[in-house]
Amino acid sequence: MYNRILVAVDGSENALRAVREAVRMAQGNPDAQISMITAVPLANPVFGYTPLITPQQVEDAERKAEAEVLKKAEEVINQTKQAAELAKKEGLNVQSLVQVGDPAQTIIEYAAKENQEVIVMGRRGMGVLKELLLGSVSGKVLQSAPCPVLLVH
């Protein structure tokens, strides 16, 4: 039985399934603490300073990229709040947090720093070829996590 459960939430249906699984794992354990983490990547538009691109265009692109990241973060935060309410209805101790940075690295570092006992996360199911070529957050977490990882389909 796990007492410290970390759930990675990214706005996907699989993430919501992961929350449900974490709630199921924690039920009946009064010492269980569920931490839901949302890791938002930094906005990083790739531009070089050339005669064709002005500094103002670069600044505008950076502002637009930042706005898109904030919009996505807001959507994920709303899902996280809904998931937290689901867990709280079951009488569980839940906290949620948002971190900025590489999602896989952020999840791994938080799990290690906070001595999490298990990480529960959804698997996107990109497909074997795409996943082999690009990797995935769940794959990276699975390889480097300091604790067991449960992938939920």
PDB file of C-alpha atoms in Angstrom:
ATOM      1  CA  MET A   1       0.000   0.000   0.000  1.00  0.00           C
ATOM      2  CA  TYR A   2       1.417   3.366  -1.026  1.00  0.00           C
ATOM      3  CA  ASN A   3       1.214   6.435   1.198  1.00  0.00           C
ATOM      4  CA  ARG A   4       2.757   9.024  -1.148  1.00  0.00           C
ATOM      5  CA  ILE A   5       1.269   8.902  -4.648  1.00  0.00           C
ATOM      6  CA  LEU A   6       2.315  11.345  -7.376  1.00  0.00           C
ATOM      7  CA  VAL A   7      -0.057  11.732 -10.330  1.00  0.00           C
ATOM      8  CA  ALA A   8       1.095  13.489 -13.494  1.00  0.00           C
ATOM      9  CA  VAL A   9      -1.756  15.502 -15.045  1.00  0.00           C
ATOM     10  CA  ASP A  10      -1.464  16.956 -18.551  1.00  0.00           C
ATOM     11  CA  GLY A  11      -5.022  17.631 -19.667  1.00  0.00           C
ATOM     12  CA  SER A  12      -5.494  14.325 -21.491  1.00  0.00           C
ATOM     13  CA  GLU A  13      -8.160  11.682 -20.955  1.00  0.00           C
ATOM     14  CA  ASN A  14      -5.396   9.250 -19.976  1.00  0.00           C
ATOM     15  CA  ALA A  15      -4.319  11.636 -17.212  1.00  0.00           C
ATOM     16  CA  LEU A  16      -7.844  11.644 -15.829  1.00  0.00           C
ATOM     17  CA  ARG A  17      -7.769   7.839 -15.867  1.00  0.00           C
ATOM     18  CA  ALA A  18      -4.486   8.032 -13.939  1.00  0.00           C
ATOM     19  CA  VAL A  19      -6.162  10.215 -11.303  1.00  0.00           C
ATOM     20  CA  ARG A  20      -8.997   7.703 -10.974  1.00  0.00           C
ATOM     21  CA  GLU A  21      -6.453   4.898 -10.541  1.00  0.00           C
ATOM     22  CA  ALA A  22      -4.544   6.861  -7.891  1.00  0.00           C
ATOM     23  CA  VAL A  23      -7.805   7.486  -6.021  1.00  0.00           C
ATOM     24  CA  ARG A  24      -8.566   3.759  -6.190  1.00  0.00           C
ATOM     25  CA  MET A  25      -5.068   2.965  -4.881  1.00  0.00           C
ATOM     26  CA  ALA A  26      -5.441   5.396  -1.966  1.00  0.00           C
ATOM     27  CA  GLN A  27      -8.953   4.386  -0.862  1.00  0.00           C
ATOM     28  CA  GLY A  28      -9.036   2.850   2.561  1.00  0.00           C
ATOM     29  CA  ASN A  29      -5.614   4.222   3.470  1.00  0.00           C
ATOM     30  CA  PRO A  30      -5.976   7.163   5.884  1.00  0.00           C
ATOM     31  CA  ASP A  31      -2.249   7.953   5.510  1.00  0.00           C
ATOM     32  CA  ALA A  32      -2.409   8.288   1.721  1.00  0.00           C
ATOM     33  CA  GLN A  33      -1.351  11.612   0.220  1.00  0.00           C
ATOM     34  CA  ILE A  34      -2.031  12.214  -3.477  1.00  0.00           C
ATOM     35  CA  SER A  35       0.018  14.933  -5.144  1.00  0.00           C
ATOM     36  CA  MET A  36      -1.077  15.954  -8.632  1.00  0.00           C
ATOM     37  CA  ILE A  37       1.616  17.642 -10.662  1.00  0.00           C
ATOM     38  CA  THR A  38       1.232  19.545 -13.896  1.00  0.00           C
ATOM     39  CA  ALA A  39       4.472  20.316 -15.701  1.00  0.00           C
ATOM     40  CA  VAL A  40       4.206  23.063 -18.311  1.00  0.00           C
ATOM     41  CA  PRO A  41       7.101  23.357 -20.761  1.00  0.00           C
ATOM     42  CA  LEU A  42       8.722  26.745 -21.209  1.00  0.00           C
ATOM     43  CA  ALA A  43       7.707  28.766 -24.240  1.00  0.00           C
ATOM     44  CA  ASN A  44      10.705  28.687 -26.531  1.00  0.00           C
ATOM     45  CA  PRO A  45      10.121  29.986 -30.039  1.00  0.00           C
ATOM     46  CA  VAL A  46      13.108  29.311 -32.265  1.00  0.00           C
ATOM     47  CA  PHE A  47      14.183  32.449 -34.030  1.00  0.00           C
ATOM     48  CA  GLY A  48      17.506  33.795 -35.090  1.00  0.00           C
ATOM     49  CA  TYR A  49      18.292  37.420 -35.521  1.00  0.00           C
ATOM     50  CA  THR A  50      18.596  37.902 -39.253  1.00  0.00           C
ATOM     51  CA  PRO A  51      17.933  40.901 -41.453  1.00  0.00           C
ATOM     52  CA  LEU A  52      14.519  39.361 -42.268  1.00  0.00           C
ATOM     53  CA  ILE A  53      13.334  39.135 -38.657  1.00  0.00           C
ATOM     54  CA  THR A  54      13.226  42.252 -36.546  1.00  0.00           C
ATOM     55  CA  PRO A  55      13.658  42.298 -32.773  1.00  0.00           C
ATOM     56  CA  GLN A  56      10.010  43.402 -32.511  1.00  0.00           C
ATOM     57  CA  GLN A  57       8.872  40.320 -34.461  1.00  0.00           C
ATOM     58  CA  VAL A  58      10.892  38.112 -32.130  1.00  0.00           C
ATOM     59  CA  GLU A  59       9.351  39.809 -29.082  1.00  0.00           C
ATOM     60  CA  ASP A  60       5.847  39.422 -30.544  1.00  0.00           C
ATOM     61  CA  ALA A  61       6.451  35.732 -31.241  1.00  0.00           C
ATOM     62  CA  GLU A  62       7.736  35.194 -27.719  1.00  0.00           C
ATOM     63  CA  ARG A  63       4.648  36.898 -26.251  1.00  0.00           C
ATOM     64  CA  LYS A  64       2.368  34.770 -28.427  1.00  0.00           C
ATOM     65  CA  ALA A  65       4.180  31.560 -27.417  1.00  0.00           C
ATOM     66  CA  GLU A  66       3.973  32.531 -23.750  1.00  0.00           C
ATOM     67  CA  ALA A  67       0.242  33.239 -24.068  1.00  0.00           C
ATOM     68  CA  GLU A  68      -0.299  29.808 -25.643  1.00  0.00           C
ATOM     69  CA  VAL A  69       1.606  28.118 -22.810  1.00  0.00           C
ATOM     70  CA  LEU A  70      -0.427  30.017 -20.212  1.00  0.00           C
ATOM     71  CA  LYS A  71      -3.680  29.050 -21.948  1.00  0.00           C
ATOM     72  CA  LYS A  72      -2.693  25.380 -21.938  1.00  0.00           C
ATOM     73  CA  ALA A  73      -1.621  25.641 -18.300  1.00  0.00           C
ATOM     74  CA  GLU A  74      -5.006  27.139 -17.393  1.00  0.00           C
ATOM     75  CA  GLU A  75      -6.820  24.250 -19.098  1.00  0.00           C
ATOM     76  CA  VAL A  76      -4.701  21.698 -17.275  1.00  0.00           C
ATOM     77  CA  ILE A  77      -5.126  23.505 -13.948  1.00  0.00           C
ATOM     78  CA  ASN A  78      -8.912  23.352 -14.395  1.00  0.00           C
ATOM     79  CA  GLN A  79      -8.711  19.617 -15.062  1.00  0.00           C
ATOM     80  CA  THR A  80      -6.460  19.218 -12.031  1.00  0.00           C
ATOM     81  CA  LYS A  81      -8.993  21.047  -9.842  1.00  0.00           C
ATOM     82  CA  GLN A  82     -11.759  18.744 -11.074  1.00  0.00           C
ATOM     83  CA  ALA A  83      -9.592  15.695 -10.402  1.00  0.00           C
ATOM     84  CA  ALA A  84      -8.735  16.981  -6.920  1.00  0.00           C
ATOM     85  CA  GLU A  85     -12.439  17.389  -6.167  1.00  0.00           C
ATOM     86  CA  LEU A  86     -13.004  13.786  -7.259  1.00  0.00           C
ATOM     87  CA  ALA A  87     -10.331  12.606  -4.829  1.00  0.00           C
ATOM     88  CA  LYS A  88     -11.551  14.848  -2.004  1.00  0.00           C
ATOM     89  CA  LYS A  89     -15.068  13.428  -2.366  1.00  0.00           C
ATOM     90  CA  GLU A  90     -13.507  10.101  -1.480  1.00  0.00           C
ATOM     91  CA  GLY A  91     -12.083  11.697   1.682  1.00  0.00           C
ATOM     92  CA  LEU A  92      -8.505  11.650   0.441  1.00  0.00           C
ATOM     93  CA  ASN A  93      -5.720  14.107   1.191  1.00  0.00           C
ATOM     94  CA  VAL A  94      -4.909  15.810  -2.126  1.00  0.00           C
ATOM     95  CA  GLN A  95      -2.640  18.612  -3.204  1.00  0.00           C
ATOM     96  CA  SER A  96      -2.039  19.937  -6.683  1.00  0.00           C
ATOM     97  CA  LEU A  97       0.808  21.978  -8.047  1.00  0.00           C
ATOM     98  CA  VAL A  98       2.004  23.439 -11.324  1.00  0.00           C
ATOM     99  CA  GLN A  99       5.669  23.480 -12.273  1.00  0.00           C
ATOM    100  CA  VAL A 100       7.317  25.068 -15.300  1.00  0.00           C
ATOM    101  CA  GLY A 101       9.936  23.067 -17.156  1.00  0.00           C
ATOM    102  CA  ASP A 102      10.522  19.893 -19.091  1.00  0.00           C
ATOM    103  CA  PRO A 103       7.616  17.628 -18.056  1.00  0.00           C
ATOM    104  CA  ALA A 104       9.568  14.388 -17.646  1.00  0.00           C
ATOM    105  CA  GLN A 105      12.456  15.992 -15.775  1.00  0.00           C
ATOM    106  CA  THR A 106      10.094  18.000 -13.578  1.00  0.00           C
ATOM    107  CA  ILE A 107       8.119  14.890 -12.580  1.00  0.00           C
ATOM    108  CA  ILE A 108      11.298  12.897 -11.855  1.00  0.00           C
ATOM    109  CA  GLU A 109      12.868  15.678  -9.782  1.00  0.00           C
ATOM    110  CA  TYR A 110       9.699  16.316  -7.779  1.00  0.00           C
ATOM    111  CA  ALA A 111       9.240  12.604  -7.063  1.00  0.00           C
ATOM    112  CA  ALA A 112      12.802  12.346  -5.776  1.00  0.00           C
ATOM    113  CA  LYS A 113      12.698  15.580  -3.748  1.00  0.00           C
ATOM    114  CA  GLU A 114       9.361  14.770  -2.092  1.00  0.00           C
ATOM    115  CA  ASN A 115      10.087  11.048  -1.536  1.00  0.00           C
ATOM    116  CA  GLN A 116       7.097   9.873  -3.557  1.00  0.00           C
ATOM    117  CA  GLU A 117       6.511   6.120  -3.366  1.00  0.00           C
ATOM    118  CA  VAL A 118       4.839   5.685  -6.771  1.00  0.00           C
ATOM    119  CA  ILE A 119       4.165   7.783  -9.868  1.00  0.00           C
ATOM    120  CA  VAL A 120       0.859   7.244 -11.672  1.00  0.00           C
ATOM    121  CA  MET A 121       0.500   8.683 -15.145  1.00  0.00           C
ATOM    122  CA  GLY A 122      -1.351   8.188 -18.374  1.00  0.00           C
ATOM    123  CA  ARG A 123       0.309   6.800 -21.436  1.00  0.00           C
ATOM    124  CA  ARG A 124      -0.545   8.697 -24.582  1.00  0.00           C
ATOM    125  CA  GLY A 125      -0.079   5.767 -26.937  1.00  0.00           C
ATOM    126  CA  MET A 126       1.713   7.620 -29.729  1.00  0.00           C
ATOM    127  CA  GLY A 127       2.404   4.433 -31.578  1.00  0.00           C
ATOM    128  CA  VAL A 128       5.526   2.292 -31.482  1.00  0.00           C
ATOM    129  CA  LEU A 129       7.447   3.998 -34.315  1.00  0.00           C
ATOM    130  CA  LYS A 130       6.724   7.565 -33.225  1.00  0.00           C
ATOM    131  CA  GLU A 131       7.521   6.726 -29.616  1.00  0.00           C
ATOM    132  CA  LEU A 132      10.821   5.102 -30.612  1.00  0.00           C
ATOM    133  CA  LEU A 133      11.819   8.120 -32.670  1.00  0.00           C
ATOM    134  CA  LEU A 134      10.614  10.908 -30.381  1.00  0.00           C
ATOM    135  CA  GLY A 135      10.373   9.311 -26.979  1.00  0.00           C
ATOM    136  CA  SER A 136       7.578  10.199 -24.598  1.00  0.00           C
ATOM    137  CA  VAL A 137       7.196  11.803 -21.213  1.00  0.00           C
ATOM    138  CA  SER A 138       5.963   8.527 -19.748  1.00  0.00           C
ATOM    139  CA  GLY A 139       8.879   6.634 -21.309  1.00  0.00           C
ATOM    140  CA  LYS A 140      11.423   9.075 -19.906  1.00  0.00           C
ATOM    141  CA  VAL A 141       9.826   8.988 -16.463  1.00  0.00           C
ATOM    142  CA  LEU A 142       9.695   5.200 -16.563  1.00  0.00           C
ATOM    143  CA  GLN A 143      13.436   5.022 -17.305  1.00  0.00           C
ATOM    144  CA  SER A 144      14.637   7.535 -14.711  1.00  0.00           C
ATOM    145  CA  ALA A 145      12.090   7.645 -11.898  1.00  0.00           C
ATOM    146  CA  PRO A 146      13.329   7.132  -8.344  1.00  0.00           C
ATOM    147  CA  CYS A 147      10.283   4.970  -7.558  1.00  0.00           C
ATOM    148  CA  PRO A 148       7.858   2.579  -9.285  1.00  0.00           C
ATOM    149  CA  VAL A 149       5.788   4.009 -12.157  1.00  0.00           C
ATOM    150  CA  LEU A 150       2.276   2.891 -13.038  1.00  0.00           C
ATOM    151  CA  LEU A 151       1.228   3.720 -16.602  1.00  0.00           C
ATOM    152  CA  VAL A 152      -2.518   3.863 -17.141  1.00  0.00           C
ATOM    153  CA  HIS A 153      -4.062   3.257 -20.581  1.00  0.00           C
TER     154      HIS A 153
END
